[in-house]
CSV table of N, CA and C in Angstrom, one decimal:
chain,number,residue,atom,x,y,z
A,1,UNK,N,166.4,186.8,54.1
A,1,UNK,CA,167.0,186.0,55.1
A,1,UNK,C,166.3,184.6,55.2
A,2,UNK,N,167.0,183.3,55.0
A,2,UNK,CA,166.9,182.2,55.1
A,2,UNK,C,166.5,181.8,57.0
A,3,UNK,N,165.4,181.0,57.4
A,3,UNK,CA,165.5,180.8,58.6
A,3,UNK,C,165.5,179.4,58.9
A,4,UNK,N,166.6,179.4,59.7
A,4,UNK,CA,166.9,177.7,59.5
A,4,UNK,C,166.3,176.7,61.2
A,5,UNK,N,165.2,176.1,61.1
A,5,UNK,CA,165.2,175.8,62.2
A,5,UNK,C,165.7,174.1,63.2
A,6,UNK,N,165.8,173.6,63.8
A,6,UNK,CA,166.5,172.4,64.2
A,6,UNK,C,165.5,171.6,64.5
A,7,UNK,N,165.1,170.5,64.5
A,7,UNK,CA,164.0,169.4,65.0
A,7,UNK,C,164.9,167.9,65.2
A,8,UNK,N,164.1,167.8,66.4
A,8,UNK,CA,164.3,166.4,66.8
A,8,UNK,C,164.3,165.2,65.9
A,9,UNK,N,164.6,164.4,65.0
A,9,UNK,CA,163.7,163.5,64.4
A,9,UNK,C,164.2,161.8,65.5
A,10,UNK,N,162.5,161.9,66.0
A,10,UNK,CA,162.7,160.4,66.6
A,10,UNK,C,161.9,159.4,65.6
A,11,UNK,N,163.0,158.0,65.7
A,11,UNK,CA,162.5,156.6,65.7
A,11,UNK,C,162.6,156.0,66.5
A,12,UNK,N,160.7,155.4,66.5
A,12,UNK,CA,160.3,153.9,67.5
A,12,UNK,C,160.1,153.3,66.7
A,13,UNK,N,160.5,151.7,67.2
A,13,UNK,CA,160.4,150.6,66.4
A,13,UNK,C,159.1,150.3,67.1
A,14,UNK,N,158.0,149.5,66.1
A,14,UNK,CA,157.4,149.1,66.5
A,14,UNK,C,156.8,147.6,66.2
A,15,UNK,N,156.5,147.4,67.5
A,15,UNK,CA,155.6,145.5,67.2
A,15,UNK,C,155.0,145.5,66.5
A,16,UNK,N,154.3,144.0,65.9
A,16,UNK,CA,153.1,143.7,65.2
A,16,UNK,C,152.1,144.8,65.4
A,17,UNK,N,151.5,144.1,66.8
A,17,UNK,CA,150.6,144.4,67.3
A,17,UNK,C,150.1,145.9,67.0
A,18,UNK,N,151.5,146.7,67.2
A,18,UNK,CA,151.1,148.1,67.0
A,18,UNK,C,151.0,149.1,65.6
A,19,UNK,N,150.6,148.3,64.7
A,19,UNK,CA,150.9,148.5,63.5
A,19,UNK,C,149.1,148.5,63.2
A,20,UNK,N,149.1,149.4,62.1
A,20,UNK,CA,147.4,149.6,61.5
A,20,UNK,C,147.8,148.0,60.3
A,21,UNK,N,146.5,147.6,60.1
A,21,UNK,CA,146.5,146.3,59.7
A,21,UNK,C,146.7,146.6,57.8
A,22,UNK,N,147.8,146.1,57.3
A,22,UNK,CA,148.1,146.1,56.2
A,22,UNK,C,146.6,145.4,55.3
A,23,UNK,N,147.3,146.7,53.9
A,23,UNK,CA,146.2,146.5,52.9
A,23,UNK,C,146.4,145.1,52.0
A,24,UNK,N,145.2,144.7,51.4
A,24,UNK,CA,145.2,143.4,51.0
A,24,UNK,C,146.4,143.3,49.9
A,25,UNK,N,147.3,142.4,50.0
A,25,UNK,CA,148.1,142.3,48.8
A,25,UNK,C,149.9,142.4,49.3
A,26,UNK,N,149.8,142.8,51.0
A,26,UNK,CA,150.8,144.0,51.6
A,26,UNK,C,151.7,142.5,51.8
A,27,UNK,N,152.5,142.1,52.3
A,27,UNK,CA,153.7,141.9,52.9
A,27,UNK,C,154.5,142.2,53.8
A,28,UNK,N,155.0,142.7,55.1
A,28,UNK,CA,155.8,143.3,55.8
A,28,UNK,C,157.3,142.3,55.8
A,29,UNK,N,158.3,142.6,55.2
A,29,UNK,CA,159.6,142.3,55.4
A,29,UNK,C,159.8,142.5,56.0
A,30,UNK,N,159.5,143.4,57.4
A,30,UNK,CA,160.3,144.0,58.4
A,30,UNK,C,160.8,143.4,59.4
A,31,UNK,N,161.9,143.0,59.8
A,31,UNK,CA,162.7,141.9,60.3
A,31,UNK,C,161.9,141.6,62.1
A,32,UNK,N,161.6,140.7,62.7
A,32,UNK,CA,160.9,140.8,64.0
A,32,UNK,C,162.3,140.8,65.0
A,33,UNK,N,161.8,141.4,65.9
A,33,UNK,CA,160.5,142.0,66.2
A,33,UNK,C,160.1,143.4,66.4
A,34,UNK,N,160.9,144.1,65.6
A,34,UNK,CA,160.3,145.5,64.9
A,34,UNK,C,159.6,144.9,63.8
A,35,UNK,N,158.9,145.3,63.7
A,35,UNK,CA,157.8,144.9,62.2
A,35,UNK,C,157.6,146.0,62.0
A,36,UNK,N,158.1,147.3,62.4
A,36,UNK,CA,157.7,148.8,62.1
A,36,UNK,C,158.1,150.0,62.9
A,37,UNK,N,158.3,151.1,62.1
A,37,UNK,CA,158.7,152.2,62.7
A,37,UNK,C,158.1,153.5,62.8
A,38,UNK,N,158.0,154.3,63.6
A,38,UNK,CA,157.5,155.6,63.6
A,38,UNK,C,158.7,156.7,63.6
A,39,UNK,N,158.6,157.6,63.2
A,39,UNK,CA,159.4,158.4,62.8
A,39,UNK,C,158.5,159.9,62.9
A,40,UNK,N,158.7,160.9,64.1
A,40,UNK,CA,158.0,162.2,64.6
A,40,UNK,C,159.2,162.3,64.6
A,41,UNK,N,159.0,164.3,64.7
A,41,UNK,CA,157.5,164.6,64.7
A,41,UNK,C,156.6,164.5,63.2
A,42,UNK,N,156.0,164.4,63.0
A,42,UNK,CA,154.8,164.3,61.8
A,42,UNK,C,153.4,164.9,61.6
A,43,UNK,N,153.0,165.8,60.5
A,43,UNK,CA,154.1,165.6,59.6
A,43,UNK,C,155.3,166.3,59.4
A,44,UNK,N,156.4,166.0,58.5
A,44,UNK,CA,157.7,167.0,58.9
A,44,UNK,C,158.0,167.1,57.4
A,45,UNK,N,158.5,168.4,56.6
A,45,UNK,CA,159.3,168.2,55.6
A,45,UNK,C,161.0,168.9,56.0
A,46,UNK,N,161.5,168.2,54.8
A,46,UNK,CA,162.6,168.6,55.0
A,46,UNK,C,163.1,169.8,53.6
A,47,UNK,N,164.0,170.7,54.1
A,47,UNK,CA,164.4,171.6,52.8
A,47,UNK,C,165.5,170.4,51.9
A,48,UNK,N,165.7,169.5,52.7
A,48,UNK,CA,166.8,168.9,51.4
A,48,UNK,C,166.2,167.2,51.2
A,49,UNK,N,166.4,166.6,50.3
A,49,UNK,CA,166.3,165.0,50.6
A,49,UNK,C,166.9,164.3,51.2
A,50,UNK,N,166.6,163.5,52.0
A,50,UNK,CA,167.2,162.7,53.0
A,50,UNK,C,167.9,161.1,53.0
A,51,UNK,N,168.1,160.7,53.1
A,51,UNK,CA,168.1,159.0,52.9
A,51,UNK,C,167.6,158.3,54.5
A,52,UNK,N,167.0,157.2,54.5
A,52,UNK,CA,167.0,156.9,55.6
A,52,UNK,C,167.0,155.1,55.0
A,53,UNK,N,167.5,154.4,55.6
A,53,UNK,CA,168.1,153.1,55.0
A,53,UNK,C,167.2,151.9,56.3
A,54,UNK,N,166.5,151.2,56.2
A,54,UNK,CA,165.8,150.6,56.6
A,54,UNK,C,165.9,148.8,56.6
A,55,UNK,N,165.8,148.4,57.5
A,55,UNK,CA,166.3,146.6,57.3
A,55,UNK,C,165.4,146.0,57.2
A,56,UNK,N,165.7,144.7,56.0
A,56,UNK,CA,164.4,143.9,55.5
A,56,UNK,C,164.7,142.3,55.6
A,57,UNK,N,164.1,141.6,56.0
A,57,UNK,CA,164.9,139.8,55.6
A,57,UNK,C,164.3,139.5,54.4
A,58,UNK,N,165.3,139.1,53.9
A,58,UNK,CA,164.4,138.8,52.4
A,58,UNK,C,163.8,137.4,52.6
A,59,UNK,N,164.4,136.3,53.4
A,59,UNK,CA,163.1,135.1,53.5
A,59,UNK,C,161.7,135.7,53.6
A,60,UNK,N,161.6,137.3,54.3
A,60,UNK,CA,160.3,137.0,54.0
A,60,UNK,C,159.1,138.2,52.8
A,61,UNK,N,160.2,137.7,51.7
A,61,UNK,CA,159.7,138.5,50.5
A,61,UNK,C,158.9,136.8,50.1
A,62,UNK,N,157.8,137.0,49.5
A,62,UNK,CA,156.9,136.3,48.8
A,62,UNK,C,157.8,135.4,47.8
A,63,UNK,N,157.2,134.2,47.6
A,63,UNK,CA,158.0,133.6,46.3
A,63,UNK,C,157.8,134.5,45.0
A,64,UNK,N,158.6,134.3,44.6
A,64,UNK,CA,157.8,134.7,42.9
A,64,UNK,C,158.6,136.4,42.5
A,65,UNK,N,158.6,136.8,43.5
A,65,UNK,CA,159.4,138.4,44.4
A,65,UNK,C,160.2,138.3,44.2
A,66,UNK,N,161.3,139.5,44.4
A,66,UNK,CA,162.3,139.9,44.7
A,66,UNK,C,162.5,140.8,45.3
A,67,UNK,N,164.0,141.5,45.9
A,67,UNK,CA,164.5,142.1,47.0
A,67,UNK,C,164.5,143.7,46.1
A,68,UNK,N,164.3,144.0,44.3
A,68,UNK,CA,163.9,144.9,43.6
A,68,UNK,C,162.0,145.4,43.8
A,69,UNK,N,161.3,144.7,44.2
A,69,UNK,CA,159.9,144.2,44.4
A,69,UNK,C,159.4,145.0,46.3
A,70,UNK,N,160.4,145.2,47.2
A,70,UNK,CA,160.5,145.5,48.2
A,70,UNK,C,159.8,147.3,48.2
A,71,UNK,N,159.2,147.7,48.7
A,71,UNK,CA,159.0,149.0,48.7
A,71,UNK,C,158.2,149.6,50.2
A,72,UNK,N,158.6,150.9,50.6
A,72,UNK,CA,158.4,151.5,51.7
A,72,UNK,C,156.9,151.9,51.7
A,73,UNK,N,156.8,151.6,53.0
A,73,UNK,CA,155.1,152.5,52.7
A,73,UNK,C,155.2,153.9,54.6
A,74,UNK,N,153.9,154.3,54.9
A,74,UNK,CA,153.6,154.8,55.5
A,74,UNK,C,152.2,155.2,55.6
A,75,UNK,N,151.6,154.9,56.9
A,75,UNK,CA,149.9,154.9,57.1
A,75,UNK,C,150.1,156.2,57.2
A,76,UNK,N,149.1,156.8,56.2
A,76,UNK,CA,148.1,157.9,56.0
A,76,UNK,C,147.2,157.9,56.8
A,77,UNK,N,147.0,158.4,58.2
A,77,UNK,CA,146.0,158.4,59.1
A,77,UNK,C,145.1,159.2,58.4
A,78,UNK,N,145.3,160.0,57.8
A,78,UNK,CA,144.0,161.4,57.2
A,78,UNK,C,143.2,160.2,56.0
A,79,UNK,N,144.3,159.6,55.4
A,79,UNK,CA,143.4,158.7,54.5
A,79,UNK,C,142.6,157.0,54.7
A,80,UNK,N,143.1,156.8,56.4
A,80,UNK,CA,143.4,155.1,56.5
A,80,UNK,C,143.8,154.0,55.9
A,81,UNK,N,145.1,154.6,55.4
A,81,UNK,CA,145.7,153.6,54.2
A,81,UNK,C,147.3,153.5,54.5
A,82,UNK,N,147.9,152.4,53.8
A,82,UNK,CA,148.9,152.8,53.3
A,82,UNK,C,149.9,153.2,52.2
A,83,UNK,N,150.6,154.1,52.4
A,83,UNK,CA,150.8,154.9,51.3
A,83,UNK,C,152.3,154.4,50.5
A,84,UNK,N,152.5,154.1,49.7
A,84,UNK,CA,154.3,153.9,48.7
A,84,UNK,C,154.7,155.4,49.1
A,85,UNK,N,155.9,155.6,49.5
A,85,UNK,CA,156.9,156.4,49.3
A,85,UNK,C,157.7,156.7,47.9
């Protein structure tokens, strides 16, 4: 018997301010004034993959960059970093 259970998944956007301070090299595209999101409960897996589609300005991709160049992260509190998806 398969047990299937249901969970809430919430998103907060969040400010600058409330964001762990990016690693050297980082970038945030994330359009203001969300500069960031939280997503609980965490940690969570899922039995299937997901998509979750996220908004970026590309003005503020780096020169030199592109909108291929763009990639997801998420702070690893166990590790104090952030992590690529």
């Amino acid at each position: 018997m398969v047990e299937t259970q249901e969970a809430v998944i919430r998103i907060t956007p969040l400010a600058e301010n409330q964001l762990p301070p990016l690693d050297p090299g980082m970038t945030n595209v994330t359009p203001a004034p969300k500069r960031g999101y939280r997503f609980t409960p965490s940690p969570h897996k899922f039995k299937k993959d997901i998509k979750v589609t996220l908004p970026y300005d590309p003005a503020l991709i780096p020169a030199g960059l592109g909108e291929n160049d763009v990639k997801t992260y998420y702070f690893d509190t166990g590790r104090a970093r952030w992590v690529e998806l």
